Coordinates of C-alpha atoms in Angstrom, one line a residue:
M1 CA -20.6 -23.9 -22.2
K2 CA -18.9 -21.6 -24.6
N3 CA -18.2 -19.0 -21.9
Y4 CA -16.7 -21.7 -19.7
S5 CA -14.4 -23.0 -22.5
K6 CA -13.2 -19.5 -23.2
F7 CA -12.5 -19.0 -19.5
T8 CA -10.5 -22.2 -19.4
L9 CA -8.5 -21.2 -22.4
I10 CA -7.8 -17.8 -20.9
F11 CA -6.7 -19.4 -17.6
L12 CA -4.4 -21.8 -19.4
F13 CA -2.9 -19.0 -21.4
I14 CA -2.1 -17.1 -18.2
L15 CA -0.5 -20.2 -16.7
F16 CA 1.6 -20.5 -19.9
I17 CA 2.7 -16.8 -19.7
A18 CA 3.4 -17.1 -16.0
S19 CA 5.6 -20.2 -16.5
C20 CA 7.9 -18.2 -18.8
D21 CA 10.5 -15.6 -17.8
F22 CA 9.9 -13.9 -21.1
Y23 CA 7.1 -14.0 -23.6
E24 CA 7.4 -12.7 -27.2
K25 CA 4.8 -12.3 -29.9
V26 CA 6.1 -11.6 -33.4
P27 CA 3.5 -10.4 -36.0
E28 CA 4.1 -12.4 -39.3
D29 CA 4.0 -9.4 -41.6
A30 CA 5.8 -6.8 -39.4
D31 CA 8.7 -4.7 -40.6
F32 CA 11.1 -4.6 -37.6
Y33 CA 13.4 -1.9 -36.3
F34 CA 16.6 -3.4 -34.7
S35 CA 17.8 -1.5 -31.6
E36 CA 21.1 -2.6 -30.3
V37 CA 20.7 -0.7 -27.1
I38 CA 17.4 -2.5 -26.4
E39 CA 19.0 -5.8 -27.2
N40 CA 21.9 -5.2 -24.9
Y41 CA 19.7 -4.0 -22.1
E42 CA 17.4 -7.1 -22.3
K43 CA 20.4 -9.5 -22.4
Q44 CA 21.9 -7.9 -19.3
M45 CA 18.6 -7.8 -17.6
Q46 CA 18.0 -11.6 -18.1
K47 CA 21.5 -12.2 -16.7
E48 CA 20.6 -10.2 -13.6
A49 CA 17.3 -12.1 -13.3
E50 CA 19.3 -15.4 -13.1
N51 CA 21.4 -14.1 -10.2
P52 CA 19.3 -11.7 -8.1
P53 CA 21.2 -9.8 -5.4
D54 CA 21.2 -10.8 -1.7
F55 CA 18.7 -8.4 -0.2
S56 CA 19.3 -9.4 3.4
A57 CA 20.9 -7.1 5.9
P58 CA 21.9 -9.1 9.0
M59 CA 23.0 -6.8 11.8
F60 CA 26.4 -7.3 13.3
I61 CA 28.6 -5.7 16.0
D62 CA 30.8 -2.9 14.6
E63 CA 33.8 -3.3 16.9
G64 CA 35.4 0.0 15.8
Y65 CA 32.4 2.2 16.4
S66 CA 31.8 4.3 19.6
V67 CA 30.0 7.3 20.9
D68 CA 31.8 9.4 23.5
E69 CA 28.9 9.8 25.9
L70 CA 28.2 6.0 25.8
P71 CA 31.6 4.3 26.1
D72 CA 30.4 1.0 27.4
F73 CA 27.8 0.2 24.7
V74 CA 28.0 -2.3 21.9
W75 CA 27.0 -0.8 18.6
Y76 CA 25.3 -2.7 15.8
T77 CA 24.9 -1.9 12.1
S78 CA 24.3 -3.7 8.8
K79 CA 25.8 -3.5 5.4
P80 CA 23.2 -4.2 2.7
A81 CA 24.5 -4.7 -0.8
N82 CA 24.0 -2.3 -3.7
F83 CA 20.7 -3.5 -5.1
G84 CA 20.7 -1.3 -8.2
S85 CA 21.3 -2.5 -11.7
P86 CA 24.8 -1.8 -13.2
Q87 CA 22.8 -0.5 -16.2
A88 CA 20.9 2.1 -14.1
K89 CA 21.1 5.7 -15.3
Q90 CA 20.5 8.9 -13.4
G91 CA 18.4 11.8 -14.7
G92 CA 15.3 12.6 -16.7
T93 CA 11.7 13.0 -15.7
F94 CA 9.3 10.3 -14.8
Y95 CA 5.7 10.9 -15.8
T96 CA 3.1 9.2 -13.6
H97 CA -0.4 9.8 -12.3
I98 CA -2.8 9.9 -9.4
S99 CA -6.6 9.7 -9.6
D100 CA -7.3 12.8 -7.6
F101 CA -5.5 15.8 -6.2
P102 CA -4.5 15.2 -2.6
A103 CA -7.0 16.5 -0.1
T104 CA -4.1 17.6 2.1
F105 CA -0.3 17.9 2.0
R106 CA -0.3 16.7 5.6
Y107 CA 0.5 13.1 6.3
C108 CA -1.5 13.0 9.5
G109 CA -4.6 14.7 10.9
P110 CA -8.0 15.3 9.1
N111 CA -8.3 14.0 5.5
S112 CA -4.8 12.5 5.4
D113 CA -5.0 9.3 3.4
N114 CA -2.7 6.9 1.6
V115 CA -2.0 9.4 -1.2
S116 CA -0.9 12.2 1.1
K117 CA 1.2 9.8 3.2
N118 CA 2.9 8.4 0.1
L119 CA 3.7 11.8 -1.3
F120 CA 4.5 13.8 1.8
W121 CA 5.6 11.4 4.6
T122 CA 8.9 10.7 2.9
Q123 CA 11.3 11.6 5.8
M124 CA 13.8 8.8 6.2
P125 CA 13.2 6.6 9.3
L126 CA 15.9 5.8 11.8
L127 CA 16.2 2.4 10.1
D128 CA 14.9 1.3 6.8
V129 CA 13.4 -2.2 6.5
S130 CA 14.3 -4.6 3.7
L131 CA 11.2 -5.4 1.6
D132 CA 12.7 -8.8 1.0
D133 CA 13.2 -10.2 4.5
Y134 CA 12.3 -7.3 6.9
S135 CA 15.9 -7.0 8.1
F136 CA 17.0 -3.6 9.3
M137 CA 19.2 -1.3 7.2
P138 CA 20.9 2.0 8.1
S139 CA 19.0 5.1 7.1
A140 CA 18.7 8.2 9.3
A141 CA 20.8 6.2 11.8
T142 CA 24.0 4.5 10.9
H143 CA 24.3 2.4 14.2
W144 CA 22.2 1.3 17.1
A145 CA 22.8 -0.1 20.6
F146 CA 20.5 -1.8 23.1
A147 CA 20.2 -0.8 26.8
K148 CA 20.1 -3.4 29.5
D149 CA 16.5 -2.4 30.4
N150 CA 15.3 -4.2 27.2
K151 CA 13.1 -1.1 26.5
T152 CA 15.6 1.5 25.1
V153 CA 17.5 1.6 21.9
Y154 CA 20.3 4.2 21.3
Y155 CA 20.5 5.5 17.7
S156 CA 23.6 7.2 16.3
L157 CA 22.5 9.5 13.5
N158 CA 24.0 10.0 10.1
K159 CA 25.9 13.3 10.4
N160 CA 25.5 14.0 6.7
M161 CA 21.7 13.9 6.8
L162 CA 20.1 17.1 5.5
W163 CA 16.6 18.4 5.2
S164 CA 15.5 19.3 1.7
D165 CA 16.0 23.0 2.5
G166 CA 19.6 22.4 3.3
T167 CA 19.4 22.4 7.1
K168 CA 21.1 19.7 9.1
C169 CA 18.9 17.0 10.5
T170 CA 19.9 16.4 14.1
A171 CA 18.7 14.8 17.4
D172 CA 16.5 17.8 18.0
D173 CA 14.3 16.9 15.1
F174 CA 13.6 13.4 16.5
V175 CA 12.9 14.8 20.0
F176 CA 10.5 17.3 18.4
A177 CA 8.8 14.6 16.3
V178 CA 7.5 12.8 19.3
N179 CA 6.2 16.0 20.9
F180 CA 4.7 16.9 17.6
F181 CA 2.8 13.6 17.1
M182 CA 1.6 13.7 20.7
S183 CA 0.1 17.1 20.3
K184 CA -3.6 17.5 20.2
N185 CA -3.1 20.2 17.7
I186 CA -2.5 17.7 14.9
V187 CA -6.1 16.3 15.5
D188 CA -5.0 12.7 15.1
P189 CA -5.8 10.4 18.1
W190 CA -4.1 7.4 16.5
M191 CA -0.8 9.3 16.2
N192 CA -1.3 10.7 19.7
D193 CA -1.7 7.3 21.3
E194 CA 1.1 5.6 19.3
Y195 CA 3.7 8.3 20.0
A196 CA 2.7 8.5 23.7
K197 CA 4.4 5.0 23.9
L198 CA 7.8 6.6 23.1
K199 CA 10.2 8.6 25.2
V200 CA 13.1 10.3 23.4
K201 CA 16.2 11.7 25.0
K202 CA 18.9 13.6 23.3
I203 CA 22.4 12.2 24.0
N204 CA 24.3 14.6 21.8
K205 CA 23.7 16.4 18.5
Y206 CA 23.7 13.2 16.6
C207 CA 22.6 10.5 19.1
I208 CA 19.3 9.8 20.7
A209 CA 17.8 7.3 23.2
V210 CA 14.4 6.0 22.3
T211 CA 12.5 4.1 25.1
Y212 CA 9.3 2.1 24.4
L213 CA 7.3 2.8 27.6
P214 CA 4.8 -0.1 27.7
A215 CA 6.2 -2.9 29.8
K216 CA 6.8 -5.6 27.1
N217 CA 9.3 -8.3 27.0
F218 CA 10.5 -7.6 23.5
S219 CA 13.2 -9.3 21.4
Q220 CA 15.8 -7.0 19.7
T221 CA 13.8 -7.2 16.4
E222 CA 10.6 -6.2 18.1
L223 CA 12.2 -3.4 20.0
L224 CA 13.8 -2.0 16.8
N225 CA 10.4 -2.2 15.2
A226 CA 8.7 -0.4 18.1
T227 CA 11.2 2.4 18.4
N228 CA 11.8 3.2 14.7
F229 CA 10.2 6.4 13.6
R230 CA 10.7 9.5 11.3
P231 CA 11.9 13.0 12.2
V232 CA 9.9 16.3 11.9
A233 CA 11.7 19.5 11.0
K234 CA 11.9 21.5 14.3
H235 CA 13.3 24.6 12.6
F236 CA 10.4 24.6 10.1
Y237 CA 7.9 25.0 13.0
K238 CA 10.2 27.1 15.1
G239 CA 10.0 24.5 17.8
I240 CA 6.3 24.6 18.5
V241 CA 3.2 22.8 17.1
P242 CA 0.9 25.6 15.7
A243 CA -2.5 25.8 17.4
N244 CA -4.4 25.7 14.1
W245 CA -2.0 23.3 12.4
A246 CA -4.5 21.1 10.6
V247 CA -6.0 24.1 8.8
D248 CA -3.0 26.5 8.4
Y249 CA -0.7 23.7 7.0
N250 CA -3.2 21.9 4.9
R251 CA -1.3 22.9 1.7
I252 CA 2.1 23.6 3.1
P253 CA 4.5 20.7 2.8
E254 CA 7.2 20.2 5.4
P255 CA 10.9 19.8 4.4
T256 CA 11.9 16.1 3.9
T257 CA 15.0 14.1 4.4
G258 CA 13.9 11.9 1.5
P259 CA 15.2 12.2 -2.1
Y260 CA 12.3 14.3 -3.5
A261 CA 10.6 17.5 -2.5
L262 CA 7.5 19.2 -3.9
D263 CA 8.4 21.9 -6.4
K264 CA 5.2 23.0 -8.0
F265 CA 1.5 22.1 -7.9
D266 CA -1.7 22.8 -9.6
D267 CA -5.1 21.6 -8.6
T268 CA -6.0 20.7 -12.2
N269 CA -2.8 19.4 -13.7
G270 CA -1.0 17.8 -10.7
L271 CA 2.2 18.0 -8.8
I272 CA 5.9 18.2 -9.7
F273 CA 8.6 16.8 -7.3
K274 CA 12.3 17.5 -7.9
K275 CA 15.3 15.5 -6.7
V276 CA 17.0 17.0 -3.7
K277 CA 20.4 18.2 -5.0
N278 CA 23.3 15.9 -3.9
W279 CA 20.9 13.8 -1.8
W280 CA 22.8 12.6 1.3
G281 CA 21.2 9.1 1.2
H282 CA 23.2 8.0 -1.9
E283 CA 26.3 7.5 0.3
Y284 CA 24.7 4.2 1.4
D285 CA 25.3 1.3 -1.0
H286 CA 21.7 0.1 -0.7
Y287 CA 20.4 3.6 -1.8
K288 CA 22.9 4.1 -4.7
G289 CA 20.7 2.6 -7.4
M290 CA 17.5 4.1 -6.0
A291 CA 15.7 7.4 -6.8
N292 CA 17.2 7.8 -10.2
Y293 CA 15.0 10.5 -11.7
D294 CA 15.7 14.3 -11.5
Q295 CA 12.0 15.0 -11.5
I296 CA 8.7 13.2 -11.0
N297 CA 5.5 14.6 -12.5
Y298 CA 2.2 13.4 -11.1
L299 CA -0.7 14.1 -13.6
I300 CA -4.3 14.0 -12.3
I301 CA -6.2 11.4 -14.3
V302 CA -9.7 10.8 -13.1
G303 CA -11.1 7.3 -13.2
N304 CA -9.6 3.8 -13.4
A305 CA -6.6 2.4 -15.2
Q306 CA -8.5 2.0 -18.4
N307 CA -8.8 5.8 -18.6
A308 CA -5.1 6.2 -17.7
I309 CA -4.1 3.9 -20.5
K310 CA -5.4 6.6 -23.0
Y311 CA -2.8 8.9 -21.6
L312 CA -0.2 6.2 -21.7
K313 CA -0.7 5.5 -25.4
T314 CA 0.0 9.2 -26.2
A315 CA 3.1 9.1 -24.0
Q316 CA 1.7 11.7 -21.5
I317 CA 2.6 9.2 -18.8
D318 CA 5.2 6.5 -18.6
C319 CA 3.4 3.6 -17.0
V320 CA 0.0 2.3 -15.7
Y321 CA -0.8 -0.6 -13.4
L322 CA -3.5 -2.9 -14.7
E323 CA -6.2 -3.4 -12.2
D324 CA -7.8 -6.7 -13.3
S325 CA -7.6 -9.4 -15.9
N326 CA -9.9 -7.7 -18.3
Q327 CA -7.5 -4.8 -18.6
W328 CA -4.6 -7.3 -18.9
F329 CA -6.2 -9.0 -21.9
K330 CA -7.1 -5.6 -23.5
A331 CA -3.5 -4.5 -23.0
L332 CA -2.3 -7.5 -25.1
E333 CA -4.4 -6.2 -28.0
E334 CA -3.2 -2.6 -27.9
D335 CA -1.2 -1.5 -31.0
C336 CA 1.5 0.1 -28.8
V337 CA 2.0 -3.3 -27.1
T338 CA 1.8 -5.6 -30.2
Q339 CA 4.2 -3.2 -32.0
G340 CA 6.6 -3.5 -29.1
F341 CA 6.8 0.1 -27.9
I342 CA 5.2 -0.7 -24.5
N343 CA 6.2 -3.6 -22.4
I344 CA 4.1 -5.5 -19.9
W345 CA 5.7 -6.5 -16.6
S346 CA 4.3 -9.0 -14.1
G347 CA 5.7 -8.8 -10.6
H348 CA 4.9 -11.4 -7.9
Y349 CA 5.0 -10.5 -4.2
Q350 CA 3.9 -11.8 -0.9
R351 CA 1.1 -9.7 0.3
L352 CA 0.7 -7.9 3.7
Q353 CA -3.0 -7.2 3.6
G354 CA -5.2 -5.3 6.1
M355 CA -8.9 -4.9 5.9
K356 CA -10.2 -4.7 2.4
G357 CA -13.8 -5.3 1.6
F358 CA -17.3 -4.2 2.8
F359 CA -17.5 -2.2 6.0
F360 CA -20.9 -2.1 7.7
N361 CA -22.0 1.0 9.6
V362 CA -23.9 -0.6 12.5
K363 CA -25.2 2.7 13.7
K364 CA -27.4 2.9 10.5
K365 CA -30.6 0.9 10.5
P366 CA -31.2 -1.8 9.5
L367 CA -27.5 -2.8 9.8
N368 CA -27.7 -2.4 13.6
D369 CA -29.4 -5.9 13.5
I370 CA -26.8 -8.7 13.2
R371 CA -29.4 -10.9 11.4
I372 CA -29.6 -8.3 8.6
R373 CA -25.8 -8.1 8.4
K374 CA -25.4 -11.9 8.2
A375 CA -28.2 -12.1 5.6
V376 CA -26.3 -9.5 3.4
I377 CA -23.1 -11.6 3.7
H378 CA -25.0 -14.8 2.8
S379 CA -26.5 -13.0 -0.3
L380 CA -23.2 -11.9 -1.9
N381 CA -21.3 -14.5 -3.7
L382 CA -17.8 -13.1 -3.6
D383 CA -16.2 -16.5 -4.3
G384 CA -18.4 -16.6 -7.5
A385 CA -16.9 -13.3 -8.6
L386 CA -13.6 -15.1 -8.8
N387 CA -14.9 -17.3 -11.6
T388 CA -15.1 -14.3 -13.9
A389 CA -12.4 -12.5 -15.9
F390 CA -12.2 -10.0 -13.0
G391 CA -11.3 -12.9 -10.7
L392 CA -8.4 -14.3 -12.7
N393 CA -5.9 -11.9 -11.0
Q394 CA -7.7 -11.9 -7.6
K395 CA -7.8 -14.2 -4.6
R396 CA -10.4 -14.3 -1.8
L397 CA -9.5 -12.5 1.4
K398 CA -11.0 -14.4 4.4
N399 CA -10.0 -12.4 7.4
I400 CA -9.4 -8.8 8.6
G401 CA -5.6 -9.4 8.1
R402 CA -3.3 -11.5 6.1
G403 CA 0.5 -12.1 5.9
Q404 CA 1.1 -10.3 9.3
I405 CA 4.2 -12.2 10.3
I406 CA 7.2 -11.1 12.4
A407 CA 10.1 -13.3 13.7
G408 CA 8.3 -16.3 12.0
I409 CA 5.2 -15.9 14.1
S410 CA 1.9 -15.4 12.3
F411 CA -0.7 -13.0 13.8
N412 CA -3.5 -14.2 11.6
D413 CA -6.0 -17.1 12.1
N414 CA -5.9 -18.7 8.7
T415 CA -8.7 -21.1 9.6
I416 CA -11.4 -18.4 9.6
Q417 CA -14.0 -18.7 6.9
P418 CA -16.5 -15.9 6.1
L419 CA -20.1 -16.8 5.9
E420 CA -20.8 -18.7 2.7
F421 CA -23.1 -17.6 -0.1
D422 CA -26.5 -19.2 0.8
I423 CA -29.7 -17.5 -0.3
E424 CA -31.8 -19.9 1.8
K425 CA -30.0 -18.9 5.0
A426 CA -30.3 -15.2 4.0
N427 CA -34.1 -15.5 3.5
K428 CA -34.5 -17.3 6.9
L429 CA -32.6 -14.5 8.7
L430 CA -34.5 -11.7 7.0
N431 CA -37.8 -13.3 7.9
E432 CA -36.7 -13.5 11.5
A433 CA -35.6 -9.9 11.4
G434 CA -39.2 -8.8 10.4
Y435 CA -38.7 -8.2 6.7
N436 CA -41.2 -10.9 5.8
R437 CA -43.3 -9.1 3.1
F438 CA -42.4 -8.1 -0.4
D439 CA -43.3 -5.3 -2.7
R440 CA -44.3 -5.8 -6.3
N441 CA -40.6 -5.7 -7.4
G442 CA -39.7 -8.5 -5.0
I443 CA -38.0 -6.2 -2.5
R444 CA -38.6 -7.1 1.2
I445 CA -40.5 -4.7 3.5
N446 CA -41.0 -4.8 7.2
S447 CA -44.1 -4.2 9.3
E448 CA -43.6 -0.4 9.1
G449 CA -43.6 -0.6 5.3
K450 CA -39.8 0.2 5.0
K451 CA -38.0 -1.4 2.0
L452 CA -34.8 -3.3 2.6
E453 CA -32.6 -0.9 0.6
L454 CA -28.8 -0.7 1.2
E455 CA -26.3 1.6 -0.4
I456 CA -22.7 0.6 -1.0
L457 CA -20.3 3.6 -1.2
F458 CA -17.1 3.1 -3.1
A459 CA -14.3 5.4 -4.3
R460 CA -12.6 2.9 -6.6
K461 CA -14.7 1.5 -9.4
L462 CA -15.5 -2.2 -9.5
P463 CA -16.3 -3.8 -12.9
K464 CA -20.0 -3.4 -13.9
D465 CA -20.4 -7.1 -14.3
I466 CA -19.4 -7.6 -10.7
L467 CA -21.7 -4.9 -9.5
G468 CA -24.5 -6.6 -11.6
L469 CA -23.7 -9.9 -10.1
F470 CA -23.9 -8.6 -6.5
Y471 CA -27.1 -6.7 -7.3
S472 CA -28.9 -9.8 -8.9
Q473 CA -27.8 -12.1 -6.1
A474 CA -28.9 -9.8 -3.3
K475 CA -32.3 -9.4 -5.1
L476 CA -32.8 -13.1 -4.8
A477 CA -33.0 -12.6 -1.1
G478 CA -35.2 -9.5 -1.5
I479 CA -32.5 -7.0 -0.8
E480 CA -32.2 -3.9 -3.1
L481 CA -28.6 -2.8 -3.4
K482 CA -27.7 0.7 -4.6
F483 CA -24.2 1.7 -5.6
R484 CA -22.8 5.2 -5.0
Y485 CA -19.5 5.8 -6.8
M486 CA -17.7 8.9 -5.5
R487 CA -14.3 9.8 -7.0
D488 CA -14.1 12.7 -4.5
G489 CA -15.3 12.8 -1.0
A490 CA -15.9 9.1 -0.2
I491 CA -13.5 9.1 2.7
E492 CA -15.0 12.2 4.1
R493 CA -18.4 10.6 4.1
V494 CA -17.0 7.5 5.9
M495 CA -15.3 9.7 8.5
N496 CA -18.5 11.7 9.0
D497 CA -20.7 8.6 9.4
K498 CA -22.6 9.3 6.2
F499 CA -22.7 5.8 4.7
Q500 CA -24.3 2.4 5.2
I501 CA -21.8 0.1 3.6
W502 CA -18.4 1.2 2.4
Y503 CA -16.3 -0.8 0.0
G504 CA -12.8 0.2 0.8
E505 CA -9.4 -0.6 2.4
L506 CA -7.5 0.3 5.5
M507 CA -3.7 0.1 5.9
S508 CA -2.2 -2.3 8.4
N509 CA 1.2 -3.3 9.8
R510 CA 3.1 -6.5 10.3
I511 CA 2.2 -6.4 13.9
P512 CA -1.6 -5.5 13.9
N513 CA -3.4 -3.5 16.5
H514 CA -7.2 -3.5 16.0
Y515 CA -7.8 -1.4 19.1
Y516 CA -8.4 1.7 16.9
D517 CA -10.4 -0.3 14.4
F518 CA -13.1 -1.7 16.7
H519 CA -13.0 -0.2 20.2
S520 CA -16.2 1.5 21.4
K521 CA -14.0 4.5 22.5
F522 CA -13.7 5.5 18.8
A523 CA -17.3 4.7 17.7
D524 CA -18.2 8.4 17.3
T525 CA -14.9 10.0 16.3
E526 CA -14.8 11.8 12.9
D527 CA -11.9 9.8 11.5
L528 CA -11.1 6.3 10.2
C529 CA -11.0 4.8 13.7
N530 CA -13.9 2.3 14.2
V531 CA -15.8 3.4 11.1
F532 CA -18.2 0.6 11.9
G533 CA -19.6 2.5 14.9
L534 CA -19.3 -0.8 16.8
R535 CA -19.9 -1.1 20.5
N536 CA -19.2 -4.5 22.0
T537 CA -18.1 -5.0 25.6
E538 CA -16.6 -8.4 25.1
L539 CA -14.6 -7.3 22.1
D540 CA -13.5 -4.1 23.9
E541 CA -12.0 -6.2 26.7
L542 CA -10.0 -8.2 24.2
L543 CA -8.8 -5.1 22.4
E544 CA -7.7 -3.5 25.7
Q545 CA -5.8 -6.6 26.7
Y546 CA -4.0 -6.6 23.4
N547 CA -3.3 -2.8 23.4
N548 CA -1.7 -3.1 26.9
F549 CA -0.2 -6.6 26.4
T550 CA 3.2 -7.2 28.1
G551 CA 3.7 -10.9 27.3
S552 CA 5.6 -12.8 24.6
L553 CA 5.2 -12.3 20.9
S554 CA 3.6 -15.7 20.4
K555 CA 1.0 -15.1 23.1
Q556 CA 0.3 -11.6 21.6
A557 CA -0.3 -13.3 18.2
E558 CA -2.8 -15.7 19.8
L559 CA -4.7 -12.8 21.4
N560 CA -4.9 -11.1 18.0
K561 CA -6.3 -14.3 16.5
E562 CA -8.9 -14.3 19.2
I563 CA -9.8 -10.8 18.2
E564 CA -10.1 -11.8 14.6
R565 CA -12.5 -14.6 15.5
A566 CA -14.6 -12.3 17.6
V567 CA -14.8 -9.7 14.8
N568 CA -15.8 -12.5 12.3
S569 CA -18.6 -13.6 14.6
L570 CA -20.0 -10.0 14.8
A571 CA -20.6 -9.9 11.0
V572 CA -19.5 -6.2 10.6
F573 CA -17.1 -6.7 7.7
I574 CA -17.0 -8.8 4.5
P575 CA -13.4 -9.6 3.4
A576 CA -13.2 -9.1 -0.3
F577 CA -10.3 -9.7 -2.6
Y578 CA -6.5 -9.3 -2.8
T579 CA -3.9 -9.9 -5.4
D580 CA -0.3 -11.0 -5.1
T581 CA 0.6 -10.1 -8.7
Q582 CA 1.0 -6.6 -10.1
N583 CA 0.9 -6.1 -13.9
L584 CA 2.3 -3.0 -15.4
M585 CA 2.2 -1.4 -18.8
A586 CA 5.3 0.8 -19.3
W587 CA 7.0 2.4 -22.3
K588 CA 10.1 0.5 -23.3
W589 CA 12.4 3.2 -22.3
V590 CA 11.4 2.6 -18.6
C591 CA 13.9 0.1 -17.5
F592 CA 13.9 -2.2 -14.4
P593 CA 16.6 -4.3 -12.8
G594 CA 16.5 -8.0 -13.5
W595 CA 15.1 -8.8 -10.1
L596 CA 12.1 -6.4 -10.8
N597 CA 10.7 -6.4 -7.2
R598 CA 11.5 -7.8 -3.8
R599 CA 9.5 -10.4 -1.9
H600 CA 7.2 -7.9 -0.1
E601 CA 7.3 -5.1 -2.7
R602 CA 4.0 -4.5 -4.2
F603 CA 4.5 -1.4 -6.3
F604 CA 7.8 -1.7 -8.2
S605 CA 7.3 1.5 -10.2
E606 CA 7.1 3.8 -7.2
P607 CA 9.5 6.5 -8.4
M608 CA 10.6 8.2 -5.1
F609 CA 12.2 5.1 -3.7
G610 CA 12.3 2.8 -6.8
Y611 CA 15.3 1.2 -8.5
F612 CA 14.2 1.7 -12.1
W613 CA 15.2 4.4 -14.6
S614 CA 14.6 5.8 -18.1
D615 CA 17.1 5.2 -20.9
E616 CA 17.4 8.2 -23.3
A617 CA 19.0 6.0 -26.0
I618 CA 16.0 3.6 -26.0
Y619 CA 13.6 6.6 -26.0
E620 CA 15.4 7.8 -29.2
D621 CA 15.2 4.4 -30.9
I622 CA 11.4 4.1 -30.1
K623 CA 10.9 7.6 -31.7
K624 CA 12.8 6.4 -34.8
A625 CA 10.9 3.1 -35.1
R626 CA 7.5 4.9 -34.8
T627 CA 8.5 7.5 -37.3
E628 CA 9.6 4.8 -39.8
K629 CA 6.4 2.9 -38.9
K630 CA 8.3 -0.2 -37.9
H631 CA 7.8 -2.7 -35.0
I632 CA 10.0 -3.7 -32.1
K633 CA 9.6 -7.1 -30.6
M634 CA 6.6 -7.4 -28.3
S635 CA 7.7 -8.2 -24.7
I636 CA 6.0 -9.5 -21.6
W637 CA 8.4 -9.8 -18.7
N638 CA 7.9 -12.1 -15.7
L639 CA 11.0 -11.9 -13.5
S640 CA 10.0 -12.5 -9.9
E641 CA 8.5 -15.9 -9.7
R642 CA 11.0 -16.6 -6.9
N643 CA 8.5 -14.7 -4.7
V644 CA 5.5 -17.0 -5.4
L645 CA 4.3 -18.9 -2.4
E646 CA 3.5 -22.6 -3.0

């Protein structure tokens, strides 16, 4: 009863905090340092929070724009506002961290993962997409026009666009990009297949035609989404894709058209990115308040956020995302927080979520038996995990996708329910599967004397109490769970089929395509395609229909829902958890605009494309306050409740 009461009080406390734009705790006996610069910043920030900018970018016809070679075309553009705060300052170094050194500097091919993509796939796309309403904004292209075939978009490029080595970025780089991504030399079948759908033609030095080859009846929004891609520096590769590219360029980054390029790196200490001098993108209003730092230092900090907080407290890094509610409550007790030197920021967003949870390798016995897989699902009480401190900041994911919406059409079947926690059903299934005897420790064995042992591989640590909960629940059904935490090499084991169950996450898009996730064609490939090793003829037929679909968007969405239901029935995946709130600890000199984050923006302290900055005057005041052993008011900011879904 005591634990439940404590849980209730904690939950009510969170609700209280969440209901306020600003929370302040003032120690009764504290000696305070008054900072006028902090006071002014916070007042202005709250004014900005009351009147967030219009993030939309509706496209319109630019009557005065033309391209000589295409005199009869109507050209569209959009004019997004300047999202940046009037208080934003340019310059300085942002100190952040990653948990492991990137396995590769390539953003595709073997061993490329989310980290390598985030750091090195920073070339600007033809069109940027607003993280508030998914409207299109000029980026590599300033204007676009639609051909009458409803398959081709003409893009007029920004003539001021430069690669980070100073070379002009032109139409040739976009033509080369499609050839590059279609090449077998990059050893990436997903990229090969996706870019085989595009045909690019050079119109002039700064204009291209991009045709989406599959015969689909797309709207303009869908067509822009399908033909939007990033360039590859043709001059860097001398116009050819190297035969041994995946090996020879493993640690050689390409030039970028983005605002930051790799300057130095060290396997132990991390990576340093420097701002591209006079970055061309700042000519756009919507990029003016973005990418404010001169330098970004990525420190390698092994382990979870709790370990990173140790580095934060000594000011070796500027901020840390809190991974769960336990860390959130611990943060409230940290001296650097109660003394007001470090702020806590809570950002709400609407989550686009792909597969995150437990992936079953059906090629590994006994998981080739659907009865065993269903029994495992019945024996894990994921909903019960939400009734712990861990679960306060988590929500249950119930499908292989969530929030995948385009043009108001949802691609997800939100009626799907995972198999419920039910030990009785688990026991019945295991008896039917032949595991009907027990050893002296209560673990099931089959007629061959083999114990029902299953290993769960994970690269991101789960709280010990949650692992203990899963272990004890599974044992009630006679299943012995083993947990293998691998900070390094977990993804390689998954790609090389060396796992039974993997707790992990795969990226997704607003328009999902699970062809690569489940089709039998990819059951034996050494990559992240069909890591389940699944072979199912009926599902293959649905996946092929979807991959080659030519009908309306609404019918395509219904077909995806049918695929989701089929996957759910095969019991190869347990959807786990997701969050739609990010909590961040950051030193007070790290400043954010009053709107904090946009509707679909998850990581609001992403430095390469973020709208935040560091204030040197606040930094100096923090130094003085600490030297004089004085406090500054403790602050918790909650500025984006407008993004909360009812």
